[in-house]
Amino acid sequence: MAGRGSSPSGFRRSRAHKAVHRARTLLRRSAVDYFRGGGSDWAPLAVLLLSVPLLAALTLRWPEWCPPETLVLPLIAGGMVLRPASLLGLYGATAVALVVETAMLDHGPRGEEPVTPGTVLVVGAVALSALLVAQFRSRVGVPWRRGSTMLFDLRERIRAQSALPPLPSGWHREMSLRPAGGQSFSGDFVVAARTGEGGRTLEAVLTDVSGKGMDAASRSLLLSGAFGGLLGSLPPRDFLPAANGYLLRQEWDEGFATSVYLVLDLDTGDYQLFSAGHLPGVQLDADLGQWRRVAAEGPLLGVWAGAEFEPVRGHLGPGDVLMLFSDGLVERSGRDLDDGVDRLTGEAERYIPTGFRGAAWHLIESLAKDVNDDRALLLICRG
């Protein structure tokens, strides 16, 4: 009997608990959808609609401190958070507020008329600008709440893909990327991985995508992901042909790239260097104390199908250094390429006593700090 008597209250508590749980779930989903730009914009629309009569009332009460031009504030906010259809409703409320302000202030005791034709033009221009922004967001499908987050994520993904793997004792590696114009995005990228049995092989690719900075960022991210997936999946001789075929299939208007591909045996120091229209690398022979160029031949990536790439072979002994770089580091208008490479090797000799620790960043800083081009330098040193 006691169990039967208590069942209605227990049932009600269960129903209440389920109702609270559904409400919390709905609220959480609505908040997530709103942050991602997929939720309704009724809440910000309601807030902005309420702000319009509030600003109008302040203008009627204190026109010196709250002029009619303050109505542009909800319009600016609406352009960032509202959909175009909702924004039109906000425009209607703003227009009514302007009419009311004009009528009330014109017949006020002080005979003030702050709503001038210039005020109407300013409010109209801001409204048009906000509508264009809202239409652009709607067309692209990226809400303002996620736009900066997506750009930050894009930058971090490019940096993560460009990270070099740790090398065994006796080896040192460095890489530095510097985008054009101080931007966060570069058309140059490096991908590298330890492959083979026990990770005894280092495969690294330095690529210079056509364009620079933001213009090449999306293509750079796409190619770096594709090239990173190819590393270790194909024999070295097949890597650049596969990359070339990938670029051709994209059918980009600016679809070419230069690339240099290093395959280094970390046990012996023997390496193969493939090039797809890229600048030659330079190697320091520690025994002779001289720099020499390591130049392989091959066409640009993404130009024609069936391209073949022949490697040049070399060896890194104790104290030897191999540097691979993009053209932004050594090329200058009105100056021969050889002069730029000579300047690079001359500056690099300063770091021989220190084992080239921190050399990559400092070399770009000293040789091409303010160059309006993407710059990349990959340095491999055997101790």
mmCIF file of C-alpha atoms in Angstrom:
data_model
loop_
_atom_site.group_PDB
_atom_site.id
_atom_site.type_symbol
_atom_site.label_atom_id
_atom_site.label_comp_id
_atom_site.label_asym_id
_atom_site.label_seq_id
_atom_site.Cartn_x
_atom_site.Cartn_y
_atom_site.Cartn_z
ATOM 1 C CA MET A 1 0.000 0.000 0.000
ATOM 2 C CA ALA A 2 2.813 2.412 0.824
ATOM 3 C CA GLY A 3 4.465 1.718 -2.486
ATOM 4 C CA ARG A 4 1.252 2.370 -4.350
ATOM 5 C CA GLY A 5 0.618 5.568 -2.454
ATOM 6 C CA SER A 6 4.013 6.976 -3.232
ATOM 7 C CA SER A 7 4.003 6.129 -6.917
ATOM 8 C CA PRO A 8 2.104 9.252 -8.105
ATOM 9 C CA SER A 9 4.551 11.627 -6.434
ATOM 10 C CA GLY A 10 7.491 9.603 -7.733
ATOM 11 C CA PHE A 11 6.002 9.670 -11.213
ATOM 12 C CA ARG A 12 5.596 13.447 -11.021
ATOM 13 C CA ARG A 13 9.192 13.856 -9.874
ATOM 14 C CA SER A 14 10.353 11.681 -12.766
ATOM 15 C CA ARG A 15 8.384 13.749 -15.259
ATOM 16 C CA ALA A 16 9.750 16.977 -13.779
ATOM 17 C CA HIS A 17 13.293 15.619 -13.952
ATOM 18 C CA LYS A 18 12.836 14.672 -17.602
ATOM 19 C CA ALA A 19 11.367 18.081 -18.412
ATOM 20 C CA VAL A 20 14.316 19.858 -16.790
ATOM 21 C CA HIS A 21 16.736 17.602 -18.643
ATOM 22 C CA ARG A 22 15.050 18.337 -21.999
ATOM 23 C CA ALA A 23 15.105 22.061 -21.279
ATOM 24 C CA ARG A 24 18.800 21.992 -20.398
ATOM 25 C CA THR A 25 19.605 19.972 -23.524
ATOM 26 C CA LEU A 26 17.600 22.343 -25.729
ATOM 27 C CA LEU A 27 19.294 25.381 -24.186
ATOM 28 C CA ARG A 28 22.758 23.860 -24.621
ATOM 29 C CA ARG A 29 22.095 22.913 -28.235
ATOM 30 C CA SER A 30 20.678 26.359 -28.976
ATOM 31 C CA ALA A 31 23.757 28.010 -27.475
ATOM 32 C CA VAL A 32 26.111 25.810 -29.497
ATOM 33 C CA ASP A 33 24.138 26.378 -32.699
ATOM 34 C CA TYR A 34 24.123 30.120 -32.101
ATOM 35 C CA PHE A 35 27.885 30.215 -31.544
ATOM 36 C CA ARG A 36 28.405 28.235 -34.734
ATOM 37 C CA GLY A 37 26.029 30.456 -36.656
ATOM 38 C CA GLY A 38 23.364 27.814 -37.206
ATOM 39 C CA GLY A 39 20.879 28.965 -34.576
ATOM 40 C CA SER A 40 18.052 31.473 -34.691
ATOM 41 C CA ASP A 41 18.888 35.165 -34.431
ATOM 42 C CA TRP A 42 15.687 36.109 -32.616
ATOM 43 C CA ALA A 43 17.485 36.888 -29.356
ATOM 44 C CA PRO A 44 19.953 39.464 -30.775
ATOM 45 C CA LEU A 45 17.157 40.872 -32.959
ATOM 46 C CA ALA A 46 14.969 41.419 -29.907
ATOM 47 C CA VAL A 47 17.798 43.133 -28.036
ATOM 48 C CA LEU A 48 18.622 45.414 -30.958
ATOM 49 C CA LEU A 49 14.957 46.262 -31.557
ATOM 50 C CA LEU A 50 14.611 47.285 -27.895
ATOM 51 C CA SER A 51 17.745 49.421 -28.141
ATOM 52 C CA VAL A 52 16.257 51.544 -30.932
ATOM 53 C CA PRO A 53 13.425 53.138 -28.872
ATOM 54 C CA LEU A 54 15.790 53.429 -25.915
ATOM 55 C CA LEU A 55 18.263 55.453 -27.997
ATOM 56 C CA ALA A 56 15.417 57.526 -29.420
ATOM 57 C CA ALA A 57 14.160 58.321 -25.916
ATOM 58 C CA LEU A 58 17.645 59.361 -24.826
ATOM 59 C CA THR A 59 17.916 61.594 -27.897
ATOM 60 C CA LEU A 60 14.609 63.305 -27.081
ATOM 61 C CA ARG A 61 15.671 63.807 -23.475
ATOM 62 C CA TRP A 62 19.336 64.749 -23.922
ATOM 63 C CA PRO A 63 20.004 65.525 -27.621
ATOM 64 C CA GLU A 64 23.339 67.128 -26.756
ATOM 65 C CA TRP A 65 24.691 63.876 -25.280
ATOM 66 C CA CYS A 66 22.817 61.370 -27.420
ATOM 67 C CA PRO A 67 22.487 62.735 -30.970
ATOM 68 C CA PRO A 68 20.334 60.979 -33.582
ATOM 69 C CA GLU A 69 23.457 59.520 -35.190
ATOM 70 C CA THR A 70 23.684 57.041 -32.284
ATOM 71 C CA LEU A 71 21.087 54.960 -34.117
ATOM 72 C CA VAL A 72 23.918 53.627 -36.264
ATOM 73 C CA LEU A 73 25.158 51.570 -33.280
ATOM 74 C CA PRO A 74 22.423 48.881 -33.455
ATOM 75 C CA LEU A 75 22.783 48.906 -37.250
ATOM 76 C CA ILE A 76 26.488 48.110 -37.012
ATOM 77 C CA ALA A 77 25.854 45.355 -34.491
ATOM 78 C CA GLY A 78 23.007 44.010 -36.614
ATOM 79 C CA GLY A 79 25.263 43.756 -39.647
ATOM 80 C CA MET A 80 27.528 41.412 -37.673
ATOM 81 C CA VAL A 81 24.949 39.169 -35.981
ATOM 82 C CA LEU A 82 21.683 39.247 -37.945
ATOM 83 C CA ARG A 83 20.559 37.603 -41.140
ATOM 84 C CA PRO A 84 19.616 39.947 -44.027
ATOM 85 C CA ALA A 85 15.859 39.363 -43.542
ATOM 86 C CA SER A 86 16.048 40.180 -39.823
ATOM 87 C CA LEU A 87 18.216 43.189 -40.559
ATOM 88 C CA LEU A 88 15.458 44.699 -42.703
ATOM 89 C CA GLY A 89 13.133 44.637 -39.693
ATOM 90 C CA LEU A 90 15.733 46.526 -37.671
ATOM 91 C CA TYR A 91 15.967 49.090 -40.479
ATOM 92 C CA GLY A 92 12.214 49.659 -40.297
ATOM 93 C CA ALA A 93 12.375 50.326 -36.575
ATOM 94 C CA THR A 94 15.309 52.712 -37.065
ATOM 95 C CA ALA A 95 13.444 54.642 -39.776
ATOM 96 C CA VAL A 96 10.410 55.046 -37.482
ATOM 97 C CA ALA A 97 12.698 56.289 -34.709
ATOM 98 C CA LEU A 98 14.199 58.915 -37.016
ATOM 99 C CA VAL A 99 10.760 60.137 -38.045
ATOM 100 C CA VAL A 100 9.642 60.384 -34.410
ATOM 101 C CA GLU A 101 12.813 62.226 -33.420
ATOM 102 C CA THR A 102 12.368 64.704 -36.268
ATOM 103 C CA ALA A 103 8.745 65.427 -35.363
ATOM 104 C CA MET A 104 9.275 65.653 -31.596
ATOM 105 C CA LEU A 105 12.416 67.762 -31.653
ATOM 106 C CA ASP A 106 11.092 70.087 -34.346
ATOM 107 C CA HIS A 107 8.049 70.945 -32.215
ATOM 108 C CA GLY A 108 9.875 70.894 -28.912
ATOM 109 C CA PRO A 109 10.108 73.897 -26.589
ATOM 110 C CA ARG A 110 13.618 74.674 -27.762
ATOM 111 C CA GLY A 111 12.812 74.323 -31.434
ATOM 112 C CA GLU A 112 15.842 72.121 -32.052
ATOM 113 C CA GLU A 113 16.159 70.183 -35.292
ATOM 114 C CA PRO A 114 19.165 67.847 -34.963
ATOM 115 C CA VAL A 115 17.871 65.351 -37.558
ATOM 116 C CA THR A 116 19.451 66.991 -40.580
ATOM 117 C CA PRO A 117 19.766 65.570 -44.109
ATOM 118 C CA GLY A 118 23.344 64.748 -43.214
ATOM 119 C CA THR A 119 22.128 62.610 -40.299
ATOM 120 C CA VAL A 120 19.827 60.671 -42.614
ATOM 121 C CA LEU A 121 22.665 60.122 -45.101
ATOM 122 C CA VAL A 122 25.005 58.831 -42.371
ATOM 123 C CA VAL A 123 22.403 56.414 -41.003
ATOM 124 C CA GLY A 124 21.514 55.273 -44.536
ATOM 125 C CA ALA A 125 25.145 54.691 -45.487
ATOM 126 C CA VAL A 126 25.782 52.630 -42.347
ATOM 127 C CA ALA A 127 22.606 50.634 -42.996
ATOM 128 C CA LEU A 128 23.692 49.845 -46.554
ATOM 129 C CA SER A 129 27.142 48.792 -45.384
ATOM 130 C CA ALA A 130 25.676 46.543 -42.681
ATOM 131 C CA LEU A 131 23.356 44.913 -45.230
ATOM 132 C CA LEU A 132 26.266 44.189 -47.567
ATOM 133 C CA VAL A 133 28.214 42.598 -44.688
ATOM 134 C CA ALA A 134 25.218 40.471 -43.699
ATOM 135 C CA GLN A 135 24.643 39.323 -47.284
ATOM 136 C CA PHE A 136 28.323 38.401 -47.641
ATOM 137 C CA ARG A 137 28.202 36.337 -44.431
ATOM 138 C CA SER A 138 25.030 34.649 -45.599
ATOM 139 C CA ARG A 139 26.529 33.811 -49.002
ATOM 140 C CA VAL A 140 29.797 32.475 -47.606
ATOM 141 C CA GLY A 141 28.100 30.614 -44.780
ATOM 142 C CA VAL A 142 30.660 31.697 -42.159
ATOM 143 C CA PRO A 143 29.130 33.638 -39.254
ATOM 144 C CA TRP A 144 31.122 36.393 -37.633
ATOM 145 C CA ARG A 145 31.288 34.369 -34.421
ATOM 146 C CA ARG A 146 33.292 31.656 -36.205
ATOM 147 C CA GLY A 147 35.233 33.632 -38.807
ATOM 148 C CA SER A 148 38.203 34.558 -36.634
ATOM 149 C CA THR A 149 38.198 31.093 -35.053
ATOM 150 C CA MET A 150 38.411 29.455 -38.469
ATOM 151 C CA LEU A 151 41.320 31.677 -39.508
ATOM 152 C CA PHE A 152 43.132 30.892 -36.258
ATOM 153 C CA ASP A 153 42.521 27.174 -36.776
ATOM 154 C CA LEU A 154 43.784 27.420 -40.368
ATOM 155 C CA ARG A 155 46.995 29.087 -39.215
ATOM 156 C CA GLU A 156 47.587 26.543 -36.460
ATOM 157 C CA ARG A 157 46.999 23.605 -38.805
ATOM 158 C CA ILE A 158 49.568 24.950 -41.259
ATOM 159 C CA ARG A 159 52.068 25.362 -38.410
ATOM 160 C CA ALA A 160 51.367 21.897 -37.051
ATOM 161 C CA GLN A 161 51.832 20.277 -40.451
ATOM 162 C CA SER A 162 55.127 22.130 -40.853
ATOM 163 C CA ALA A 163 56.568 20.812 -37.586
ATOM 164 C CA LEU A 164 59.697 18.708 -38.073
ATOM 165 C CA PRO A 165 59.956 15.315 -36.363
ATOM 166 C CA PRO A 166 62.704 14.798 -33.762
ATOM 167 C CA LEU A 167 65.896 13.268 -35.123
ATOM 168 C CA PRO A 168 68.211 10.757 -33.449
ATOM 169 C CA SER A 169 71.307 11.777 -31.549
ATOM 170 C CA GLY A 170 73.954 13.295 -33.794
ATOM 171 C CA TRP A 171 71.471 15.129 -36.009
ATOM 172 C CA HIS A 172 70.087 18.645 -35.778
ATOM 173 C CA ARG A 173 67.213 20.104 -37.791
ATOM 174 C CA GLU A 174 65.648 23.546 -37.965
ATOM 175 C CA MET A 175 62.967 25.161 -40.052
ATOM 176 C CA SER A 176 61.704 28.719 -40.260
ATOM 177 C CA LEU A 177 58.791 30.157 -42.244
ATOM 178 C CA ARG A 178 58.177 33.865 -42.698
ATOM 179 C CA PRO A 179 55.027 34.933 -44.613
ATOM 180 C CA ALA A 180 54.979 37.972 -46.872
ATOM 181 C CA GLY A 181 54.045 41.314 -45.370
ATOM 182 C CA GLY A 182 54.050 40.065 -41.782
ATOM 183 C CA GLN A 183 50.889 38.031 -42.326
ATOM 184 C CA SER A 184 50.039 34.791 -40.549
ATOM 185 C CA PHE A 185 49.667 32.732 -43.728
ATOM 186 C CA SER A 186 52.312 31.675 -46.190
ATOM 187 C CA GLY A 187 52.457 30.187 -49.656
ATOM 188 C CA ASP A 188 55.587 28.289 -48.578
ATOM 189 C CA PHE A 189 55.268 25.200 -46.453
ATOM 190 C CA VAL A 190 57.332 22.265 -45.211
ATOM 191 C CA VAL A 191 56.078 18.775 -44.401
ATOM 192 C CA ALA A 192 58.359 16.097 -42.981
ATOM 193 C CA ALA A 193 58.094 12.625 -41.474
ATOM 194 C CA ARG A 194 60.247 9.772 -40.209
ATOM 195 C CA THR A 195 59.490 6.795 -42.444
ATOM 196 C CA GLY A 196 60.843 3.345 -43.184
ATOM 197 C CA GLU A 197 61.657 0.583 -40.738
ATOM 198 C CA GLY A 198 62.217 2.054 -37.301
ATOM 199 C CA GLY A 199 61.936 5.603 -38.668
ATOM 200 C CA ARG A 200 65.460 5.437 -40.063
ATOM 201 C CA THR A 201 64.563 7.661 -43.042
ATOM 202 C CA LEU A 202 63.720 11.349 -42.976
ATOM 203 C CA GLU A 203 61.483 12.545 -45.798
ATOM 204 C CA ALA A 204 60.996 16.309 -46.071
ATOM 205 C CA VAL A 205 59.325 18.462 -48.711
ATOM 206 C CA LEU A 206 59.687 22.224 -49.058
ATOM 207 C CA THR A 207 57.106 23.689 -51.443
ATOM 208 C CA ASP A 208 56.536 27.170 -52.802
ATOM 209 C CA VAL A 209 52.942 27.578 -53.995
ATOM 210 C CA SER A 210 52.216 30.190 -56.663
ATOM 211 C CA GLY A 211 51.044 33.400 -55.039
ATOM 212 C CA LYS A 212 51.937 34.554 -51.557
ATOM 213 C CA GLY A 213 50.479 35.259 -48.158
ATOM 214 C CA MET A 214 46.686 35.081 -47.806
ATOM 215 C CA ASP A 215 46.205 34.519 -51.552
ATOM 216 C CA ALA A 216 48.038 31.192 -51.356
ATOM 217 C CA ALA A 217 46.988 30.142 -47.836
ATOM 218 C CA SER A 218 44.092 27.877 -48.784
ATOM 219 C CA ARG A 219 46.067 26.143 -51.520
ATOM 220 C CA SER A 220 49.052 25.825 -49.202
ATOM 221 C CA LEU A 221 46.917 24.119 -46.546
ATOM 222 C CA LEU A 222 45.342 21.747 -49.069
ATOM 223 C CA LEU A 223 48.669 20.786 -50.628
ATOM 224 C CA SER A 224 50.468 20.393 -47.306
ATOM 225 C CA GLY A 225 47.816 17.936 -46.156
ATOM 226 C CA ALA A 226 47.988 15.984 -49.405
ATOM 227 C CA PHE A 227 51.795 15.922 -49.483
ATOM 228 C CA GLY A 228 51.942 14.881 -45.841
ATOM 229 C CA GLY A 229 49.680 11.934 -46.647
ATOM 230 C CA LEU A 230 51.935 10.876 -49.513
ATOM 231 C CA LEU A 231 55.125 10.851 -47.432
ATOM 232 C CA GLY A 232 56.102 7.293 -46.665
ATOM 233 C CA SER A 233 53.219 5.894 -48.724
ATOM 234 C CA LEU A 234 55.113 5.807 -52.011
ATOM 235 C CA PRO A 235 58.646 4.980 -53.135
ATOM 236 C CA PRO A 236 60.746 8.173 -53.266
ATOM 237 C CA ARG A 237 60.836 8.216 -57.058
ATOM 238 C CA ASP A 238 57.022 8.215 -57.226
ATOM 239 C CA PHE A 239 56.384 11.048 -54.764
ATOM 240 C CA LEU A 240 56.736 14.070 -57.052
ATOM 241 C CA PRO A 241 54.862 12.430 -59.973
ATOM 242 C CA ALA A 242 51.971 11.738 -57.576
ATOM 243 C CA ALA A 243 52.090 15.320 -56.268
ATOM 244 C CA ASN A 244 52.164 16.612 -59.841
ATOM 245 C CA GLY A 245 49.087 14.573 -60.726
ATOM 246 C CA TYR A 246 47.275 15.884 -57.666
ATOM 247 C CA LEU A 247 47.879 19.507 -58.678
ATOM 248 C CA LEU A 248 46.751 18.847 -62.236
ATOM 249 C CA ARG A 249 43.466 17.402 -61.002
ATOM 250 C CA GLN A 250 42.694 20.561 -59.020
ATOM 251 C CA GLU A 251 42.544 22.660 -62.232
ATOM 252 C CA TRP A 252 43.388 25.863 -60.373
ATOM 253 C CA ASP A 253 43.876 29.081 -62.349
ATOM 254 C CA GLU A 254 47.190 29.520 -60.517
ATOM 255 C CA GLY A 255 47.867 25.844 -60.147
ATOM 256 C CA PHE A 256 51.636 25.466 -60.241
ATOM 257 C CA ALA A 257 54.175 25.081 -57.466
ATOM 258 C CA THR A 258 57.871 24.427 -57.034
ATOM 259 C CA SER A 259 59.050 21.766 -54.633
ATOM 260 C CA VAL A 260 62.235 20.150 -53.365
ATOM 261 C CA TYR A 261 62.020 16.681 -51.827
ATOM 262 C CA LEU A 262 64.698 15.224 -49.526
ATOM 263 C CA VAL A 263 65.055 11.541 -48.644
ATOM 264 C CA LEU A 264 67.768 11.141 -45.989
ATOM 265 C CA ASP A 265 69.059 7.906 -44.453
ATOM 266 C CA LEU A 266 69.675 8.802 -40.816
ATOM 267 C CA ASP A 267 71.968 5.805 -40.295
ATOM 268 C CA THR A 268 74.424 6.401 -43.132
ATOM 269 C CA GLY A 269 73.880 10.059 -44.051
ATOM 270 C CA ASP A 270 73.193 9.174 -47.694
ATOM 271 C CA TYR A 271 70.421 11.181 -49.321
ATOM 272 C CA GLN A 272 68.486 11.720 -52.511
ATOM 273 C CA LEU A 273 67.270 15.163 -53.522
ATOM 274 C CA PHE A 274 64.448 15.593 -56.044
ATOM 275 C CA SER A 275 63.433 18.948 -57.473
ATOM 276 C CA ALA A 276 60.338 20.215 -59.237
ATOM 277 C CA GLY A 277 61.506 23.538 -60.644
ATOM 278 C CA HIS A 278 62.867 24.567 -57.256
ATOM 279 C CA LEU A 279 66.070 26.374 -56.376
ATOM 280 C CA PRO A 280 69.112 24.170 -55.686
ATOM 281 C CA GLY A 281 70.089 23.425 -52.122
ATOM 282 C CA VAL A 282 73.513 24.141 -50.675
ATOM 283 C CA GLN A 283 75.698 21.771 -48.672
ATOM 284 C CA LEU A 284 78.628 22.536 -46.415
ATOM 285 C CA ASP A 285 81.455 20.039 -46.730
ATOM 286 C CA ALA A 286 83.020 20.174 -43.283
ATOM 287 C CA ASP A 287 86.229 18.458 -44.407
ATOM 288 C CA LEU A 288 86.908 21.026 -47.146
ATOM 289 C CA GLY A 289 85.230 23.970 -45.418
ATOM 290 C CA GLN A 290 83.396 24.825 -48.636
ATOM 291 C CA TRP A 291 79.795 25.199 -49.746
ATOM 292 C CA ARG A 292 78.581 23.527 -52.903
ATOM 293 C CA ARG A 293 75.253 23.559 -54.643
ATOM 294 C CA VAL A 294 73.089 20.473 -54.840
ATOM 295 C CA ALA A 295 70.932 20.887 -57.911
ATOM 296 C CA ALA A 296 68.433 18.326 -59.178
ATOM 297 C CA GLU A 297 66.366 18.813 -62.323
ATOM 298 C CA GLY A 298 62.636 18.582 -62.851
ATOM 299 C CA PRO A 299 59.686 20.614 -64.187
ATOM 300 C CA LEU A 300 57.227 22.645 -62.122
ATOM 301 C CA LEU A 301 54.424 20.807 -60.391
ATOM 302 C CA GLY A 302 51.005 21.178 -61.980
ATOM 303 C CA VAL A 303 52.187 22.144 -65.464
ATOM 304 C CA TRP A 304 51.953 18.969 -67.534
ATOM 305 C CA ALA A 305 51.149 15.317 -67.028
ATOM 306 C CA GLY A 306 53.768 12.614 -67.263
ATOM 307 C CA ALA A 307 56.578 14.761 -65.861
ATOM 308 C CA GLU A 308 59.634 12.859 -64.651
ATOM 309 C CA PHE A 309 61.960 13.831 -61.832
ATOM 310 C CA GLU A 310 65.532 12.576 -61.545
ATOM 311 C CA PRO A 311 67.321 12.777 -58.182
ATOM 312 C CA VAL A 312 70.783 13.898 -57.298
ATOM 313 C CA ARG A 313 72.537 11.806 -54.659
ATOM 314 C CA GLY A 314 74.781 12.991 -51.868
ATOM 315 C CA HIS A 315 76.145 12.238 -48.443
ATOM 316 C CA LEU A 316 76.141 14.137 -45.166
ATOM 317 C CA GLY A 317 79.161 13.372 -43.053
ATOM 318 C CA PRO A 318 79.996 14.610 -39.551
ATOM 319 C CA GLY A 319 79.836 18.407 -39.465
ATOM 320 C CA ASP A 320 78.113 18.669 -42.865
ATOM 321 C CA VAL A 321 75.085 20.911 -43.315
ATOM 322 C CA LEU A 322 72.335 20.891 -45.956
ATOM 323 C CA MET A 323 70.118 23.941 -46.481
ATOM 324 C CA LEU A 324 66.953 24.050 -48.601
ATOM 325 C CA PHE A 325 65.167 27.354 -49.093
ATOM 326 C CA SER A 326 62.554 29.206 -51.134
ATOM 327 C CA ASP A 327 63.254 32.012 -53.587
ATOM 328 C CA GLY A 328 62.028 34.734 -51.217
ATOM 329 C CA LEU A 329 65.177 34.260 -49.152
ATOM 330 C CA VAL A 330 67.742 34.786 -51.927
ATOM 331 C CA GLU A 331 66.077 36.433 -54.942
ATOM 332 C CA ARG A 332 65.931 40.202 -55.320
ATOM 333 C CA SER A 333 64.893 42.443 -58.180
ATOM 334 C CA GLY A 334 67.919 43.607 -60.130
ATOM 335 C CA ARG A 335 70.285 41.184 -58.422
ATOM 336 C CA ASP A 336 71.635 37.888 -59.670
ATOM 337 C CA LEU A 337 70.459 34.722 -57.931
ATOM 338 C CA ASP A 338 74.043 33.605 -57.389
ATOM 339 C CA ASP A 339 74.701 36.724 -55.332
ATOM 340 C CA GLY A 340 71.768 35.892 -53.063
ATOM 341 C CA VAL A 341 72.971 32.325 -52.538
ATOM 342 C CA ASP A 342 76.508 33.579 -51.826
ATOM 343 C CA ARG A 343 75.151 35.974 -49.228
ATOM 344 C CA LEU A 344 73.229 33.119 -47.601
ATOM 345 C CA THR A 345 76.233 30.811 -47.370
ATOM 346 C CA GLY A 346 78.492 33.639 -46.212
ATOM 347 C CA GLU A 347 76.100 34.528 -43.418
ATOM 348 C CA ALA A 348 75.633 30.854 -42.506
ATOM 349 C CA GLU A 349 79.357 30.404 -41.843
ATOM 350 C CA ARG A 350 78.937 32.432 -38.676
ATOM 351 C CA TYR A 351 76.990 29.535 -37.152
ATOM 352 C CA ILE A 352 79.522 26.778 -37.812
ATOM 353 C CA PRO A 353 81.073 27.060 -34.314
ATOM 354 C CA THR A 354 77.634 26.820 -32.637
ATOM 355 C CA GLY A 355 76.426 23.828 -34.646
ATOM 356 C CA PHE A 356 73.773 25.975 -36.371
ATOM 357 C CA ARG A 357 71.562 26.161 -33.280
ATOM 358 C CA GLY A 358 68.979 28.894 -33.930
ATOM 359 C CA ALA A 359 70.460 29.597 -37.356
ATOM 360 C CA ALA A 360 67.315 29.229 -39.489
ATOM 361 C CA TRP A 361 65.377 32.067 -37.866
ATOM 362 C CA HIS A 362 68.391 34.366 -37.648
ATOM 363 C CA LEU A 363 69.373 33.801 -41.286
ATOM 364 C CA ILE A 364 65.958 34.935 -42.497
ATOM 365 C CA GLU A 365 66.057 37.819 -40.048
ATOM 366 C CA SER A 366 69.427 39.049 -41.276
ATOM 367 C CA LEU A 367 69.011 38.413 -45.020
ATOM 368 C CA ALA A 368 65.321 38.936 -45.782
ATOM 369 C CA LYS A 369 63.619 40.544 -42.814
ATOM 370 C CA ASP A 370 61.485 43.074 -44.698
ATOM 371 C CA VAL A 371 61.080 41.281 -48.030
ATOM 372 C CA ASN A 372 57.512 41.278 -49.370
ATOM 373 C CA ASP A 373 57.622 37.604 -50.259
ATOM 374 C CA ASP A 374 57.210 34.303 -48.454
ATOM 375 C CA ARG A 375 60.487 32.928 -47.100
ATOM 376 C CA ALA A 376 61.295 29.431 -45.918
ATOM 377 C CA LEU A 377 64.504 27.750 -44.810
ATOM 378 C CA LEU A 378 65.048 24.091 -43.899
ATOM 379 C CA LEU A 379 68.381 23.182 -42.329
ATOM 380 C CA ILE A 380 69.738 19.691 -41.611
ATOM 381 C CA CYS A 381 73.037 19.356 -39.734
ATOM 382 C CA ARG A 382 74.958 16.218 -38.818
ATOM 383 C CA GLY A 383 77.005 16.525 -35.678
#
